[in-house]
Amino acid sequence: MADAAHPARILETRKTAPGLRLLDKWAVLIGGGQNHRMGLFDMVMIKDNHISVAGGITSALASVDQYLEQRSLKIPVEIETRTLDEVKEVLLYASQRRSSLTRIMLDNMVVPLPNGNIDVSMLKEAVKLIDGKFETEASGNVTVKTVNKIGQTGVTYISSGALTHSVKALDISLKVDLELAREVGRRTNRA
């Protein structure tokens, strides 16, 4: 997936197996991906529910900026957008005031088509609107089959929760044959 995403970089999400976060994230690094966040402490992520509770994108961003400024914190901020209008609202907010915003998530802007292909036109338009002012992250409908086409849209990152939350375990077993081990030990004078 990491190779297919190029030139975009593949990220996992924070959704990892309980107690195995470090191993899950290490596996992503070994596979050529990058880590997104270790937890809730190293990046502010403004998700759709936060936006709804805050009363909209502008209010959510203003609240985060105020909180970080009052506490003299310098933490990256990412906001989730689901439509081009939301992207425009984020850009308008950022053009009118100083903000800690660093990345715009473009969520579910990859539309699956009945023939199994995907439509990335909305994602391309969002990247064009942002025009390099912020990092961009595509999420939603990301699979091994779709990641290459998504990576060609100009997004900075592509995130896939499946890298950690849908991993198929390798079926490994350990069988001990004590009788055979004793026989080999006797034959080699080790028993």
mmCIF file of C-alpha atoms in Angstrom:
data_model
loop_
_atom_site.group_PDB
_atom_site.id
_atom_site.type_symbol
_atom_site.label_atom_id
_atom_site.label_comp_id
_atom_site.label_asym_id
_atom_site.label_seq_id
_atom_site.Cartn_x
_atom_site.Cartn_y
_atom_site.Cartn_z
ATOM 1 C CA MET A 1 0.000 0.000 0.000
ATOM 2 C CA ALA A 2 2.822 2.387 0.834
ATOM 3 C CA ASP A 3 4.445 1.855 -2.554
ATOM 4 C CA ALA A 4 1.129 2.139 -4.411
ATOM 5 C CA ALA A 5 0.253 5.421 -2.624
ATOM 6 C CA HIS A 6 3.330 7.228 -3.992
ATOM 7 C CA PRO A 7 3.818 10.167 -4.208
ATOM 8 C CA ALA A 8 1.404 10.441 -1.269
ATOM 9 C CA ARG A 9 2.489 8.879 2.008
ATOM 10 C CA ILE A 10 0.403 6.182 3.657
ATOM 11 C CA LEU A 11 -0.624 6.589 7.310
ATOM 12 C CA GLU A 12 -2.367 4.311 9.731
ATOM 13 C CA THR A 13 -4.954 5.615 12.145
ATOM 14 C CA ARG A 14 -5.063 5.519 15.933
ATOM 15 C CA LYS A 15 -7.336 2.442 15.777
ATOM 16 C CA THR A 16 -5.014 -0.326 16.937
ATOM 17 C CA ALA A 17 -5.327 -3.617 18.774
ATOM 18 C CA PRO A 18 -5.710 -3.110 22.548
ATOM 19 C CA GLY A 19 -2.280 -3.190 24.182
ATOM 20 C CA LEU A 20 -0.501 -3.544 20.830
ATOM 21 C CA ARG A 21 -0.394 0.049 19.605
ATOM 22 C CA LEU A 22 3.407 0.240 19.475
ATOM 23 C CA LEU A 23 3.680 -3.056 17.594
ATOM 24 C CA ASP A 24 0.908 -2.099 15.156
ATOM 25 C CA LYS A 25 2.551 1.243 14.444
ATOM 26 C CA TRP A 26 5.996 -0.345 14.140
ATOM 27 C CA ALA A 27 4.591 -2.791 11.571
ATOM 28 C CA VAL A 28 3.322 0.150 9.511
ATOM 29 C CA LEU A 29 6.794 1.745 9.592
ATOM 30 C CA ILE A 30 8.443 -1.531 8.564
ATOM 31 C CA GLY A 31 5.970 -1.753 5.679
ATOM 32 C CA GLY A 32 6.971 1.673 4.368
ATOM 33 C CA GLY A 33 4.146 3.717 5.868
ATOM 34 C CA GLN A 34 4.279 6.553 8.360
ATOM 35 C CA ASN A 35 2.711 6.894 11.772
ATOM 36 C CA HIS A 36 -0.143 9.352 12.214
ATOM 37 C CA ARG A 37 -0.618 9.950 15.929
ATOM 38 C CA MET A 38 0.466 7.887 18.901
ATOM 39 C CA GLY A 39 -2.504 9.035 20.953
ATOM 40 C CA LEU A 40 -4.774 11.934 21.721
ATOM 41 C CA PHE A 41 -1.867 14.011 23.039
ATOM 42 C CA ASP A 42 0.334 14.715 20.024
ATOM 43 C CA MET A 43 -2.086 16.283 17.554
ATOM 44 C CA VAL A 44 -5.427 18.004 17.858
ATOM 45 C CA MET A 45 -7.867 16.319 15.533
ATOM 46 C CA ILE A 46 -11.154 18.093 15.014
ATOM 47 C CA LYS A 47 -13.590 15.420 13.822
ATOM 48 C CA ASP A 48 -17.148 15.728 12.516
ATOM 49 C CA ASN A 49 -18.693 15.257 15.980
ATOM 50 C CA HIS A 50 -16.501 18.023 17.417
ATOM 51 C CA ILE A 51 -17.588 20.332 14.607
ATOM 52 C CA SER A 52 -21.263 19.555 15.257
ATOM 53 C CA VAL A 53 -20.985 20.121 19.010
ATOM 54 C CA ALA A 54 -18.998 23.342 18.533
ATOM 55 C CA GLY A 55 -21.641 24.728 16.172
ATOM 56 C CA GLY A 56 -19.656 24.540 12.951
ATOM 57 C CA ILE A 57 -16.184 24.561 11.475
ATOM 58 C CA THR A 58 -15.389 28.180 12.300
ATOM 59 C CA SER A 59 -16.410 27.765 15.942
ATOM 60 C CA ALA A 60 -14.486 24.508 16.290
ATOM 61 C CA LEU A 61 -11.291 25.973 14.846
ATOM 62 C CA ALA A 62 -11.626 29.165 16.891
ATOM 63 C CA SER A 63 -12.101 27.140 20.093
ATOM 64 C CA VAL A 64 -9.009 25.041 19.422
ATOM 65 C CA ASP A 65 -6.907 28.069 18.502
ATOM 66 C CA GLN A 66 -8.033 29.899 21.639
ATOM 67 C CA TYR A 67 -7.313 26.871 23.846
ATOM 68 C CA LEU A 68 -3.817 26.381 22.415
ATOM 69 C CA GLU A 69 -2.989 30.093 22.609
ATOM 70 C CA GLN A 70 -4.150 30.425 26.224
ATOM 71 C CA ARG A 71 -1.907 27.530 27.218
ATOM 72 C CA SER A 72 1.024 28.501 24.945
ATOM 73 C CA LEU A 73 0.860 25.103 23.267
ATOM 74 C CA LYS A 74 2.288 24.402 19.830
ATOM 75 C CA ILE A 75 0.545 21.250 18.657
ATOM 76 C CA PRO A 76 -0.373 20.396 15.061
ATOM 77 C CA VAL A 77 -4.084 20.701 14.298
ATOM 78 C CA GLU A 78 -6.041 18.699 11.751
ATOM 79 C CA ILE A 79 -9.665 19.234 10.811
ATOM 80 C CA GLU A 80 -11.962 16.784 9.083
ATOM 81 C CA THR A 81 -13.918 18.027 6.068
ATOM 82 C CA ARG A 82 -16.512 16.088 4.091
ATOM 83 C CA THR A 83 -17.546 18.550 1.387
ATOM 84 C CA LEU A 84 -15.981 21.219 -0.781
ATOM 85 C CA ASP A 85 -18.031 23.835 1.084
ATOM 86 C CA GLU A 86 -16.430 22.714 4.341
ATOM 87 C CA VAL A 87 -12.971 22.967 2.747
ATOM 88 C CA LYS A 88 -13.825 26.509 1.613
ATOM 89 C CA GLU A 89 -14.985 27.424 5.127
ATOM 90 C CA VAL A 90 -11.717 26.143 6.618
ATOM 91 C CA LEU A 91 -9.704 28.120 4.081
ATOM 92 C CA LEU A 92 -11.728 31.274 4.732
ATOM 93 C CA TYR A 93 -11.202 30.927 8.486
ATOM 94 C CA ALA A 94 -7.442 30.401 8.044
ATOM 95 C CA SER A 95 -7.157 33.386 5.683
ATOM 96 C CA GLN A 96 -8.747 35.763 8.197
ATOM 97 C CA ARG A 97 -6.804 34.926 11.353
ATOM 98 C CA ARG A 98 -3.713 33.263 12.687
ATOM 99 C CA SER A 99 -4.390 29.569 13.228
ATOM 100 C CA SER A 100 -2.601 26.462 14.447
ATOM 101 C CA LEU A 101 -4.169 24.493 11.604
ATOM 102 C CA THR A 102 -1.621 22.298 9.796
ATOM 103 C CA ARG A 103 -3.646 19.643 7.949
ATOM 104 C CA ILE A 104 -7.042 19.255 6.328
ATOM 105 C CA MET A 105 -8.552 15.786 6.208
ATOM 106 C CA LEU A 106 -10.615 15.145 3.105
ATOM 107 C CA ASP A 107 -12.949 12.450 4.374
ATOM 108 C CA ASN A 108 -14.949 10.223 2.045
ATOM 109 C CA MET A 109 -14.207 12.379 -0.984
ATOM 110 C CA VAL A 110 -13.340 9.182 -2.829
ATOM 111 C CA VAL A 111 -16.611 7.910 -4.253
ATOM 112 C CA PRO A 112 -16.957 4.203 -5.096
ATOM 113 C CA LEU A 113 -18.554 3.504 -8.482
ATOM 114 C CA PRO A 114 -20.825 0.569 -9.335
ATOM 115 C CA ASN A 115 -18.189 -0.891 -11.678
ATOM 116 C CA GLY A 116 -15.679 -1.207 -8.804
ATOM 117 C CA ASN A 117 -13.690 1.860 -9.833
ATOM 118 C CA ILE A 118 -13.577 5.138 -7.857
ATOM 119 C CA ASP A 119 -14.306 8.765 -8.641
ATOM 120 C CA VAL A 120 -11.624 11.062 -7.213
ATOM 121 C CA SER A 121 -12.830 14.290 -8.848
ATOM 122 C CA MET A 122 -14.059 15.837 -5.578
ATOM 123 C CA LEU A 123 -10.762 14.936 -3.885
ATOM 124 C CA LYS A 124 -8.781 16.534 -6.737
ATOM 125 C CA GLU A 125 -10.907 19.682 -6.509
ATOM 126 C CA ALA A 126 -10.337 19.922 -2.756
ATOM 127 C CA VAL A 127 -6.560 19.564 -3.211
ATOM 128 C CA LYS A 128 -6.695 22.272 -5.883
ATOM 129 C CA LEU A 129 -8.633 24.617 -3.546
ATOM 130 C CA ILE A 130 -6.135 24.074 -0.718
ATOM 131 C CA ASP A 131 -3.291 24.755 -3.163
ATOM 132 C CA GLY A 132 -0.468 23.672 -0.846
ATOM 133 C CA LYS A 133 -1.469 26.007 2.001
ATOM 134 C CA PHE A 134 -1.935 22.982 4.286
ATOM 135 C CA GLU A 135 -1.049 19.320 4.300
ATOM 136 C CA THR A 136 -3.914 17.203 3.005
ATOM 137 C CA GLU A 137 -5.046 13.759 4.075
ATOM 138 C CA ALA A 138 -7.447 11.561 2.136
ATOM 139 C CA SER A 139 -9.430 9.051 4.159
ATOM 140 C CA GLY A 140 -12.317 6.746 3.419
ATOM 141 C CA ASN A 141 -12.670 4.087 0.728
ATOM 142 C CA VAL A 142 -8.933 3.416 0.838
ATOM 143 C CA THR A 143 -8.005 -0.115 -0.240
ATOM 144 C CA VAL A 144 -5.064 -1.770 -1.935
ATOM 145 C CA LYS A 145 -7.019 -1.404 -5.196
ATOM 146 C CA THR A 146 -7.856 2.306 -4.780
ATOM 147 C CA VAL A 147 -4.764 3.716 -3.058
ATOM 148 C CA ASN A 148 -2.759 4.314 -6.251
ATOM 149 C CA LYS A 149 -5.483 6.405 -7.883
ATOM 150 C CA ILE A 150 -5.956 8.358 -4.633
ATOM 151 C CA GLY A 151 -2.199 8.946 -4.403
ATOM 152 C CA GLN A 152 -2.182 10.541 -7.847
ATOM 153 C CA THR A 153 -4.590 13.332 -6.796
ATOM 154 C CA GLY A 154 -1.940 15.446 -5.097
ATOM 155 C CA VAL A 155 -2.854 14.667 -1.473
ATOM 156 C CA THR A 156 0.003 14.683 1.010
ATOM 157 C CA TYR A 157 -1.182 11.673 3.004
ATOM 158 C CA ILE A 158 -3.613 8.789 2.669
ATOM 159 C CA SER A 159 -4.838 7.245 5.915
ATOM 160 C CA SER A 160 -6.132 3.714 6.249
ATOM 161 C CA GLY A 161 -7.428 2.237 9.479
ATOM 162 C CA ALA A 162 -7.322 -1.195 7.862
ATOM 163 C CA LEU A 163 -3.527 -1.179 8.235
ATOM 164 C CA THR A 164 -3.989 -1.760 11.957
ATOM 165 C CA HIS A 165 -7.591 -2.632 12.801
ATOM 166 C CA SER A 166 -8.184 -5.228 10.073
ATOM 167 C CA VAL A 167 -4.891 -7.066 10.110
ATOM 168 C CA LYS A 168 -5.193 -10.788 9.534
ATOM 169 C CA ALA A 169 -3.177 -12.738 12.098
ATOM 170 C CA LEU A 170 -0.563 -15.163 10.841
ATOM 171 C CA ASP A 171 -1.573 -18.682 11.863
ATOM 172 C CA ILE A 172 1.508 -20.042 13.614
ATOM 173 C CA SER A 173 1.688 -22.974 15.973
ATOM 174 C CA LEU A 174 4.461 -24.620 17.968
ATOM 175 C CA LYS A 175 4.357 -28.397 18.286
ATOM 176 C CA VAL A 176 6.721 -30.124 20.680
ATOM 177 C CA ASP A 177 7.431 -33.820 20.063
ATOM 178 C CA LEU A 178 9.179 -34.950 23.250
ATOM 179 C CA GLU A 179 9.749 -38.520 22.073
ATOM 180 C CA LEU A 180 11.462 -37.382 18.861
ATOM 181 C CA ALA A 181 13.514 -34.832 20.826
ATOM 182 C CA ARG A 182 14.721 -37.596 23.222
ATOM 183 C CA GLU A 183 15.578 -39.886 20.299
ATOM 184 C CA VAL A 184 17.622 -37.184 18.576
ATOM 185 C CA GLY A 185 19.277 -36.333 21.894
ATOM 186 C CA ARG A 186 20.295 -39.978 22.468
ATOM 187 C CA ARG A 187 21.559 -40.314 18.900
ATOM 188 C CA THR A 188 23.696 -37.145 19.195
ATOM 189 C CA ASN A 189 24.813 -37.876 22.774
ATOM 190 C CA ARG A 190 23.049 -34.772 24.096
ATOM 191 C CA ALA A 191 20.370 -36.533 26.147
#
